[in-house]
CSV table of N, CA and C in Angstrom, one decimal:
chain,number,residue,atom,x,y,z
A,7,UNK,N,17.9,49.4,-13.0
A,7,UNK,CA,18.9,48.7,-13.2
A,7,UNK,C,18.7,47.8,-12.5
A,8,UNK,N,18.1,47.7,-11.5
A,8,UNK,CA,18.0,46.4,-10.4
A,8,UNK,C,16.8,45.6,-10.8
A,9,UNK,N,15.5,45.8,-11.3
A,9,UNK,CA,14.8,45.3,-12.2
A,9,UNK,C,15.4,44.6,-13.2
A,10,UNK,N,16.4,45.3,-14.2
A,10,UNK,CA,17.0,44.5,-15.4
A,10,UNK,C,17.7,43.5,-15.0
A,11,UNK,N,19.0,43.6,-13.8
A,11,UNK,CA,19.4,42.8,-13.5
A,11,UNK,C,18.8,41.5,-12.9
A,12,UNK,N,17.7,41.7,-12.5
A,12,UNK,CA,16.9,40.4,-11.5
A,12,UNK,C,16.0,39.6,-12.7
A,13,UNK,N,15.9,40.5,-13.7
A,13,UNK,CA,15.2,39.7,-14.9
A,13,UNK,C,16.6,38.7,-15.7
A,14,UNK,N,17.5,39.5,-15.5
A,14,UNK,CA,18.9,38.8,-16.3
A,14,UNK,C,18.8,37.6,-15.3
A,15,UNK,N,19.1,37.5,-14.1
A,15,UNK,CA,19.3,36.7,-13.2
A,15,UNK,C,18.2,35.2,-13.3
A,16,UNK,N,17.0,35.8,-13.4
A,16,UNK,CA,15.8,34.9,-13.4
A,16,UNK,C,16.0,34.1,-15.0
A,17,UNK,N,16.4,34.7,-15.9
A,17,UNK,CA,16.2,34.4,-17.1
A,17,UNK,C,17.4,33.2,-17.3
A,18,UNK,N,18.4,33.4,-16.6
A,18,UNK,CA,19.6,32.6,-16.4
A,18,UNK,C,18.6,31.3,-16.2
A,19,UNK,N,18.5,31.2,-14.9
A,19,UNK,CA,17.6,30.0,-14.2
A,19,UNK,C,16.4,29.5,-14.8
A,20,UNK,N,15.7,30.4,-15.5
A,20,UNK,CA,14.6,29.7,-16.4
A,20,UNK,C,15.1,28.6,-17.4
A,21,UNK,N,16.1,29.4,-18.1
A,21,UNK,CA,16.2,28.8,-19.3
A,21,UNK,C,17.1,27.6,-19.2
A,22,UNK,N,18.0,27.6,-18.1
A,22,UNK,CA,19.0,26.4,-17.8
A,22,UNK,C,18.2,25.1,-18.1
A,23,UNK,N,18.5,24.2,-19.0
A,23,UNK,CA,17.7,23.0,-18.9
A,23,UNK,C,16.8,22.8,-20.0
A,24,UNK,N,16.3,23.9,-20.7
A,24,UNK,CA,15.1,23.9,-21.6
A,24,UNK,C,16.0,24.1,-23.2
A,25,UNK,N,15.4,24.3,-24.1
A,25,UNK,CA,15.4,24.1,-25.4
A,25,UNK,C,16.1,25.8,-25.4
A,26,UNK,N,15.9,26.9,-24.6
A,26,UNK,CA,16.0,28.0,-24.8
A,26,UNK,C,17.7,28.3,-24.3
A,27,UNK,N,18.1,27.2,-23.5
A,27,UNK,CA,19.4,27.5,-22.9
A,27,UNK,C,20.6,27.8,-23.9
A,28,UNK,N,20.8,26.8,-25.3
A,28,UNK,CA,21.7,27.1,-26.0
A,28,UNK,C,22.2,28.6,-26.2
A,29,UNK,N,20.8,29.0,-26.9
A,29,UNK,CA,20.8,30.4,-27.4
A,29,UNK,C,21.3,31.6,-26.4
A,30,UNK,N,20.7,31.4,-25.2
A,30,UNK,CA,20.7,32.2,-24.3
A,30,UNK,C,22.2,32.5,-23.7
A,31,UNK,N,22.3,31.2,-23.3
A,31,UNK,CA,23.9,30.9,-22.9
A,31,UNK,C,24.9,31.4,-23.6
A,32,UNK,N,24.9,31.5,-24.8
A,32,UNK,CA,25.6,32.0,-26.0
A,32,UNK,C,25.8,33.4,-26.0
A,33,UNK,N,24.7,34.2,-25.7
A,33,UNK,CA,24.3,35.6,-26.0
A,33,UNK,C,24.5,36.2,-24.3
A,34,UNK,N,24.6,35.8,-23.4
A,34,UNK,CA,25.2,36.2,-22.4
A,34,UNK,C,26.5,35.7,-22.0
A,35,UNK,N,27.3,34.9,-22.7
A,35,UNK,CA,28.8,35.0,-22.8
A,35,UNK,C,29.5,35.8,-23.5
A,36,UNK,N,28.8,35.9,-24.7
A,36,UNK,CA,29.3,37.2,-25.5
A,36,UNK,C,29.1,38.8,-24.9
A,37,UNK,N,27.8,38.8,-24.2
A,37,UNK,CA,27.8,40.4,-23.5
A,37,UNK,C,28.8,40.3,-22.6
A,38,UNK,N,29.2,39.5,-22.0
A,38,UNK,CA,30.6,39.5,-21.0
A,38,UNK,C,31.7,39.5,-21.3
A,39,UNK,N,31.7,38.9,-22.3
A,39,UNK,CA,33.2,38.4,-23.2
A,39,UNK,C,33.5,39.6,-23.8
A,40,UNK,N,32.7,40.7,-24.3
A,40,UNK,CA,32.9,42.1,-24.8
A,40,UNK,C,34.1,41.8,-26.2
A,41,UNK,N,33.8,40.4,-26.5
A,41,UNK,CA,34.9,40.4,-28.0
A,41,UNK,C,36.3,39.9,-27.4
A,42,UNK,N,36.2,39.4,-26.3
A,42,UNK,CA,37.7,38.5,-25.5
A,42,UNK,C,37.0,37.2,-25.6
A,43,UNK,N,37.6,36.5,-26.6
A,43,UNK,CA,37.5,35.1,-26.8
A,43,UNK,C,37.7,34.1,-25.5
A,44,UNK,N,38.7,34.6,-24.8
A,44,UNK,CA,39.2,33.8,-23.4
A,44,UNK,C,37.9,33.9,-22.3
A,45,UNK,N,37.5,35.3,-22.2
A,45,UNK,CA,36.4,35.8,-21.5
A,45,UNK,C,35.0,34.8,-21.4
A,46,UNK,N,34.9,35.0,-22.9
A,46,UNK,CA,33.8,34.4,-23.4
A,46,UNK,C,33.6,32.6,-23.2
A,47,UNK,N,34.9,32.4,-23.0
A,47,UNK,CA,35.0,30.7,-22.8
A,47,UNK,C,34.6,30.4,-21.1
A,48,UNK,N,35.5,31.2,-20.8
A,48,UNK,CA,35.0,31.6,-19.1
A,48,UNK,C,33.6,31.8,-18.7
A,49,UNK,N,33.0,32.4,-19.2
A,49,UNK,CA,31.6,32.6,-19.1
A,49,UNK,C,30.9,31.7,-19.8
A,50,UNK,N,31.3,30.9,-20.5
A,50,UNK,CA,30.5,30.0,-21.0
A,50,UNK,C,30.7,28.7,-19.7
A,51,UNK,N,31.8,28.7,-19.4
A,51,UNK,CA,32.1,27.4,-18.3
A,51,UNK,C,31.2,27.8,-17.2
A,52,UNK,N,31.2,28.9,-16.9
A,52,UNK,CA,30.5,29.4,-15.5
A,52,UNK,C,28.9,29.2,-15.4
A,53,UNK,N,28.6,29.6,-16.6
A,53,UNK,CA,26.7,29.2,-17.2
A,53,UNK,C,26.7,27.5,-17.2
A,54,UNK,N,27.8,26.8,-17.6
A,54,UNK,CA,27.1,25.6,-17.6
A,54,UNK,C,27.4,25.1,-16.1
A,55,UNK,N,28.3,25.8,-15.3
A,55,UNK,CA,28.2,25.0,-14.0
A,55,UNK,C,27.1,25.7,-13.6
A,56,UNK,N,26.6,26.6,-13.6
A,56,UNK,CA,24.9,27.1,-12.7
A,56,UNK,C,24.2,26.2,-13.3
A,57,UNK,N,23.9,25.7,-14.9
A,57,UNK,CA,23.0,24.9,-15.3
A,57,UNK,C,23.2,23.3,-14.5
A,58,UNK,N,24.2,23.0,-14.5
A,58,UNK,CA,24.7,21.4,-13.8
A,58,UNK,C,24.1,21.6,-12.4
A,59,UNK,N,24.5,22.8,-11.5
A,59,UNK,CA,24.1,23.1,-10.1
A,59,UNK,C,22.7,23.1,-10.2
A,60,UNK,N,21.7,23.7,-11.3
A,60,UNK,CA,20.2,23.8,-10.9
A,60,UNK,C,19.5,22.5,-11.5
A,61,UNK,N,20.3,21.7,-12.4
A,61,UNK,CA,19.8,20.7,-12.6
A,61,UNK,C,19.9,18.9,-11.4
A,62,UNK,N,21.0,19.4,-10.5
A,62,UNK,CA,21.2,18.2,-9.3
A,62,UNK,C,19.9,18.3,-8.2
A,63,UNK,N,19.2,19.2,-7.8
A,63,UNK,CA,18.7,18.8,-6.7
A,63,UNK,C,17.6,18.0,-7.0
A,64,UNK,N,16.9,16.9,-6.2
A,64,UNK,CA,15.9,16.4,-6.2
A,64,UNK,C,14.7,16.7,-5.3
A,65,UNK,N,15.1,17.0,-4.3
A,65,UNK,CA,14.1,17.8,-3.0
A,65,UNK,C,13.8,19.0,-3.6
A,66,UNK,N,12.4,19.6,-3.6
A,66,UNK,CA,11.9,20.2,-4.1
A,66,UNK,C,12.2,21.7,-3.1
A,67,UNK,N,12.2,21.7,-1.9
A,67,UNK,CA,12.7,22.7,-1.1
A,67,UNK,C,14.3,23.0,-1.7
A,68,UNK,N,15.2,22.2,-1.8
A,68,UNK,CA,16.4,22.3,-1.8
A,68,UNK,C,16.5,23.1,-3.5
A,69,UNK,N,15.6,22.4,-4.6
A,69,UNK,CA,15.7,23.4,-6.0
A,69,UNK,C,15.5,24.3,-5.7
A,70,UNK,N,14.5,25.1,-4.9
A,70,UNK,CA,13.8,26.5,-4.7
A,70,UNK,C,15.4,27.1,-4.2
A,71,UNK,N,15.8,26.8,-3.5
A,71,UNK,CA,16.9,27.6,-2.9
A,71,UNK,C,18.2,27.6,-3.7
A,72,UNK,N,18.2,26.2,-4.5
A,72,UNK,CA,19.5,26.2,-5.5
A,72,UNK,C,19.1,27.4,-6.6
A,73,UNK,N,18.0,27.6,-6.8
A,73,UNK,CA,17.3,28.4,-7.9
A,73,UNK,C,17.5,29.8,-7.4
A,74,UNK,N,16.9,30.0,-6.3
A,74,UNK,CA,17.3,31.3,-5.9
A,74,UNK,C,18.5,32.1,-5.8
A,75,UNK,N,19.3,30.7,-5.2
A,75,UNK,CA,21.2,31.7,-5.3
A,75,UNK,C,21.6,31.6,-6.7
A,76,UNK,N,21.2,31.0,-7.3
A,76,UNK,CA,21.6,31.4,-9.0
A,76,UNK,C,21.3,32.4,-9.5
A,77,UNK,N,19.9,32.9,-9.4
A,77,UNK,CA,19.5,33.9,-10.1
A,77,UNK,C,20.2,35.0,-9.2
A,78,UNK,N,20.4,34.9,-7.9
A,78,UNK,CA,21.3,36.1,-7.0
A,78,UNK,C,22.4,36.1,-7.7
A,79,UNK,N,23.1,35.0,-7.9
A,79,UNK,CA,24.4,35.2,-8.5
A,79,UNK,C,24.6,36.0,-9.5
A,80,UNK,N,23.7,35.5,-10.7
A,80,UNK,CA,23.6,35.8,-11.8
A,80,UNK,C,23.2,37.6,-12.0
A,81,UNK,N,22.4,37.9,-11.1
A,81,UNK,CA,21.8,39.2,-11.1
A,81,UNK,C,23.2,40.0,-10.7
A,82,UNK,N,23.6,39.5,-9.6
A,82,UNK,CA,25.1,40.2,-9.1
A,82,UNK,C,26.0,40.1,-10.1
A,83,UNK,N,26.2,39.4,-11.0
A,83,UNK,CA,27.2,39.3,-11.8
A,83,UNK,C,26.8,40.5,-13.2
A,84,UNK,N,25.6,40.4,-13.5
A,84,UNK,CA,24.9,41.6,-14.2
A,84,UNK,C,25.2,42.9,-13.6
A,85,UNK,N,24.9,43.2,-12.5
A,85,UNK,CA,25.1,44.4,-11.6
A,85,UNK,C,26.7,44.5,-11.8
A,86,UNK,N,27.7,43.9,-11.5
A,86,UNK,CA,28.8,44.2,-11.8
A,86,UNK,C,29.2,44.4,-12.8
A,87,UNK,N,29.0,43.9,-14.0
A,87,UNK,CA,29.0,44.4,-15.5
A,87,UNK,C,28.5,45.6,-15.9
A,88,UNK,N,27.5,46.2,-15.4
A,88,UNK,CA,27.3,47.7,-15.7
A,88,UNK,C,27.7,48.4,-14.8
A,89,UNK,N,28.0,48.1,-13.3
A,89,UNK,CA,28.8,49.1,-12.7
A,89,UNK,C,30.3,49.1,-13.4
A,90,UNK,N,31.0,48.3,-13.9
A,90,UNK,CA,32.1,48.5,-14.2
A,90,UNK,C,32.7,49.1,-15.4
A,91,UNK,N,31.4,49.6,-16.1
A,91,UNK,CA,30.9,50.3,-17.2
A,91,UNK,C,31.6,51.6,-17.2
A,92,UNK,N,31.7,52.4,-17.7
A,92,UNK,CA,32.0,53.8,-18.2
A,92,UNK,C,30.0,54.0,-18.4
A,93,UNK,N,29.7,55.5,-18.2
A,93,UNK,CA,28.6,55.8,-17.9
A,93,UNK,C,27.8,55.5,-19.9
A,94,UNK,N,28.5,56.0,-20.8
A,94,UNK,CA,27.9,55.9,-22.0
A,94,UNK,C,28.5,53.8,-22.4
A,95,UNK,N,28.9,53.5,-22.0
A,95,UNK,CA,29.2,51.8,-22.2
A,95,UNK,C,28.3,51.3,-21.4
A,96,UNK,N,27.9,51.6,-20.0
A,96,UNK,CA,26.8,51.2,-19.2
A,96,UNK,C,25.6,51.2,-19.8
A,97,UNK,N,25.2,52.0,-20.8
A,97,UNK,CA,23.8,52.2,-21.2
A,97,UNK,C,23.7,51.4,-22.6
A,98,UNK,N,25.1,51.3,-23.2
A,98,UNK,CA,25.0,50.4,-24.3
A,98,UNK,C,24.9,48.7,-24.0
A,99,UNK,N,25.4,48.7,-22.7
A,99,UNK,CA,25.3,47.2,-22.3
A,99,UNK,C,24.0,47.0,-21.8
A,100,UNK,N,23.5,48.0,-21.0
A,100,UNK,CA,21.9,47.7,-20.6
A,100,UNK,C,21.0,47.6,-21.7
A,101,UNK,N,21.3,48.2,-22.7
A,101,UNK,CA,20.3,47.9,-23.8
A,101,UNK,C,20.5,46.5,-24.5
A,102,UNK,N,21.7,46.3,-24.7
A,102,UNK,CA,22.0,44.7,-25.0
A,102,UNK,C,21.4,43.6,-24.3
A,103,UNK,N,21.3,43.8,-22.9
A,103,UNK,CA,20.6,42.9,-22.2
A,103,UNK,C,19.2,43.2,-22.1
A,104,UNK,N,19.1,44.5,-22.1
A,104,UNK,CA,17.3,44.6,-22.4
A,104,UNK,C,16.5,43.8,-23.7
A,105,UNK,N,17.8,43.8,-25.2
A,105,UNK,CA,17.4,43.4,-26.2
A,105,UNK,C,17.6,41.8,-26.2
A,106,UNK,N,18.5,41.2,-25.3
A,106,UNK,CA,18.6,39.8,-25.2
A,106,UNK,C,17.8,39.3,-24.6
A,107,UNK,N,17.2,39.8,-23.2
A,107,UNK,CA,15.9,39.1,-23.0
A,107,UNK,C,14.6,39.2,-23.4
A,108,UNK,N,14.7,40.6,-24.1
A,108,UNK,CA,13.3,40.7,-24.9
A,108,UNK,C,13.2,39.6,-26.2
A,109,UNK,N,14.3,39.3,-26.8
A,109,UNK,CA,14.1,38.1,-27.5
A,109,UNK,C,14.1,37.0,-27.1
A,110,UNK,N,14.6,36.7,-25.8
A,110,UNK,CA,14.6,35.3,-25.3
A,110,UNK,C,13.2,35.1,-24.8
A,111,UNK,N,12.2,36.2,-24.6
A,111,UNK,CA,11.0,35.9,-23.8
A,111,UNK,C,11.0,35.4,-22.5
A,112,UNK,N,12.1,35.1,-22.1
A,112,UNK,CA,12.7,34.4,-20.6
A,112,UNK,C,12.4,35.6,-19.4
A,113,UNK,N,12.9,36.8,-20.2
A,113,UNK,CA,12.7,38.1,-19.1
A,113,UNK,C,11.5,38.7,-18.8
A,114,UNK,N,10.5,38.2,-19.9
A,114,UNK,CA,9.3,39.2,-20.2
A,114,UNK,C,8.6,38.7,-19.0
A,115,UNK,N,8.5,37.2,-18.3
A,115,UNK,CA,7.7,36.9,-17.0
A,115,UNK,C,8.4,36.1,-16.3
A,116,UNK,N,8.5,36.4,-15.3
A,116,UNK,CA,9.0,35.4,-14.0
A,116,UNK,C,8.5,35.4,-12.8
A,117,UNK,N,8.3,34.3,-12.2
A,117,UNK,CA,8.0,34.4,-10.8
A,117,UNK,C,9.3,35.0,-9.9
A,118,UNK,N,8.4,35.7,-8.9
A,118,UNK,CA,9.5,35.9,-7.8
A,118,UNK,C,9.4,35.2,-6.8
A,119,UNK,N,10.0,35.3,-5.4
A,119,UNK,CA,10.5,34.2,-4.4
A,119,UNK,C,8.8,34.5,-3.7
A,120,UNK,N,7.9,35.5,-3.8
A,120,UNK,CA,6.9,35.3,-2.9
A,120,UNK,C,5.6,35.3,-3.7
A,121,UNK,N,5.4,34.5,-4.8
A,121,UNK,CA,4.6,34.1,-5.6
A,121,UNK,C,4.0,35.2,-6.6
A,122,UNK,N,4.7,36.4,-6.7
A,122,UNK,CA,4.4,37.4,-7.6
A,122,UNK,C,5.1,37.1,-8.9
A,123,UNK,N,4.7,38.2,-9.7
A,123,UNK,CA,5.3,38.0,-11.0
A,123,UNK,C,6.3,39.4,-11.2
A,124,UNK,N,7.4,39.2,-12.0
A,124,UNK,CA,8.3,40.3,-12.5
A,124,UNK,C,7.9,40.3,-13.8
A,125,UNK,N,7.8,41.3,-14.7
A,125,UNK,CA,7.3,41.4,-15.8
A,125,UNK,C,8.0,42.4,-16.7
A,126,UNK,N,8.4,42.1,-17.7
A,126,UNK,CA,9.0,43.3,-18.8
A,126,UNK,C,8.2,43.8,-19.7
A,127,UNK,N,7.0,43.0,-19.7
A,127,UNK,CA,5.9,43.4,-20.6
A,127,UNK,C,4.5,43.8,-20.0
A,128,UNK,N,3.5,43.9,-20.7
A,128,UNK,CA,2.3,43.8,-20.3
A,128,UNK,C,1.6,42.9,-19.2
A,129,UNK,N,1.1,43.2,-18.2
A,129,UNK,CA,0.3,42.3,-17.6
A,129,UNK,C,-1.3,42.9,-17.4
A,130,UNK,N,-2.0,41.7,-17.6
A,130,UNK,CA,-3.4,41.9,-17.3
A,130,UNK,C,-4.1,41.1,-16.4
A,131,UNK,N,-4.7,42.1,-15.5
A,131,UNK,CA,-5.4,41.1,-14.3
A,131,UNK,C,-6.9,41.1,-14.9
A,132,UNK,N,-7.6,40.1,-14.8
A,132,UNK,CA,-8.9,40.1,-15.1
A,132,UNK,C,-10.0,39.2,-14.0
A,133,UNK,N,-10.9,39.9,-13.8
A,133,UNK,CA,-11.7,39.1,-13.2
A,133,UNK,C,-13.2,38.8,-14.1
A,134,UNK,N,-13.8,37.8,-14.0
A,134,UNK,CA,-15.2,37.6,-14.7
A,134,UNK,C,-16.0,36.5,-13.6
A,135,UNK,N,-17.2,36.6,-14.0
A,135,UNK,CA,-18.0,35.4,-13.5
A,135,UNK,C,-18.1,35.8,-11.8
A,136,UNK,N,-18.5,36.9,-11.6
A,136,UNK,CA,-18.6,37.3,-10.0
A,136,UNK,C,-17.7,37.0,-9.0
A,137,UNK,N,-16.3,37.4,-9.9
A,137,UNK,CA,-15.1,37.0,-9.1
A,137,UNK,C,-14.3,38.0,-8.8
A,138,UNK,N,-13.4,38.4,-8.0
A,138,UNK,CA,-12.7,39.5,-8.0
A,138,UNK,C,-11.1,39.0,-8.1
A,139,UNK,N,-10.5,40.1,-9.0
A,139,UNK,CA,-9.2,40.1,-9.3
A,139,UNK,C,-8.3,41.5,-8.8
A,140,UNK,N,-7.4,41.0,-7.9
A,140,UNK,CA,-6.4,42.1,-7.5
A,140,UNK,C,-4.8,42.1,-7.7
A,141,UNK,N,-4.3,43.2,-7.6
A,141,UNK,CA,-2.7,43.2,-8.0
A,141,UNK,C,-2.3,44.1,-7.3
A,142,UNK,N,-1.0,44.0,-6.5
A,142,UNK,CA,0.0,45.1,-6.2
A,142,UNK,C,1.1,45.2,-7.3
A,143,UNK,N,1.4,46.5,-7.3
A,143,UNK,CA,2.5,46.6,-8.3
A,143,UNK,C,3.6,47.7,-7.7
A,144,UNK,N,4.6,47.4,-8.1
A,144,UNK,CA,5.9,48.3,-8.0
A,144,UNK,C,6.1,48.6,-9.9
A,145,UNK,N,5.8,49.8,-10.6
A,145,UNK,CA,5.6,50.2,-11.6
A,145,UNK,C,7.0,51.2,-12.2
A,146,UNK,N,7.5,50.6,-13.2
A,146,UNK,CA,8.6,51.6,-13.7
A,146,UNK,C,7.8,51.8,-15.2
A,147,UNK,N,7.7,53.2,-15.5
A,147,UNK,CA,6.7,53.1,-16.6
A,147,UNK,C,5.5,53.1,-16.7
A,148,UNK,N,4.6,53.6,-17.8
A,148,UNK,CA,3.3,53.9,-17.9
A,148,UNK,C,2.2,52.7,-17.4
A,149,UNK,N,1.4,53.3,-17.4
A,149,UNK,CA,0.1,52.4,-16.6
A,149,UNK,C,-1.2,53.1,-17.3
A,150,UNK,N,-1.7,52.2,-17.8
A,150,UNK,CA,-3.2,52.4,-18.6
A,150,UNK,C,-4.0,51.4,-18.0
A,151,UNK,N,-5.2,51.9,-17.4
A,151,UNK,CA,-6.3,51.5,-16.7
A,151,UNK,C,-7.5,51.8,-17.8
A,152,UNK,N,-8.5,51.0,-17.7
A,152,UNK,CA,-9.6,51.0,-18.5
A,152,UNK,C,-10.8,50.3,-17.6
A,153,UNK,N,-12.0,50.7,-17.8
A,153,UNK,CA,-13.3,50.4,-17.4
A,153,UNK,C,-13.3,49.0,-17.8
A,154,UNK,N,-14.0,47.8,-16.7
A,154,UNK,CA,-14.3,46.9,-16.8
A,154,UNK,C,-15.6,46.7,-18.0
A,155,UNK,N,-15.8,46.0,-18.8
A,155,UNK,CA,-16.7,45.5,-19.8
A,155,UNK,C,-18.2,45.8,-18.7
A,156,UNK,N,-19.0,46.1,-19.1
A,156,UNK,CA,-20.7,46.2,-18.3
A,156,UNK,C,-20.8,44.5,-18.3
A,157,UNK,N,-21.5,44.6,-17.0
A,157,UNK,CA,-22.2,42.9,-16.7
A,157,UNK,C,-23.2,42.2,-18.3
A,158,UNK,N,-22.4,41.3,-18.8
A,158,UNK,CA,-23.6,40.8,-19.7
A,158,UNK,C,-24.3,39.5,-19.3
A,159,UNK,N,-24.8,38.6,-20.1
A,159,UNK,CA,-25.5,37.4,-19.9
A,159,UNK,C,-24.3,36.5,-19.6
A,160,UNK,N,-23.2,36.6,-19.6
A,160,UNK,CA,-22.4,35.4,-19.6
A,160,UNK,C,-21.6,35.8,-18.3
A,161,UNK,N,-22.2,36.8,-17.6
A,161,UNK,CA,-21.6,36.9,-16.1
A,161,UNK,C,-22.4,36.5,-14.9
A,162,UNK,N,-23.4,35.8,-15.3
A,162,UNK,CA,-24.3,35.6,-13.9
A,162,UNK,C,-23.9,34.6,-12.8
């Protein structure tokens, strides 16, 4: 669940100020609102405050701090939403969040704070032309490893 809620927080930060924002904003508000129009409006206002805060900093260092803070705030909000649900409702809410992220394409790949990548999809690491590629992964789910192609004339 931590990876899911972290991807949710990252998606909010990534979408703010982009063309994807309006749709993601509405869907997140509905997820939190759970059919309660007043709560949904409250969540829309909260999302708007986050977007405004993300748009403010001019300094790159401050911008990164704001992005980190907002991603953490929204990760925590998603965690709270899941924790406040009963077991059956929790799984349904988690499934809704997974679907929302998959459809938004924002939760599929995001940067983490250490220069790495968090992915909700496949990652391919390749080396070619006498180069070296490596990766360190924490994997939840399956892994498929394959042999590299044999050296060819294009890899001299």
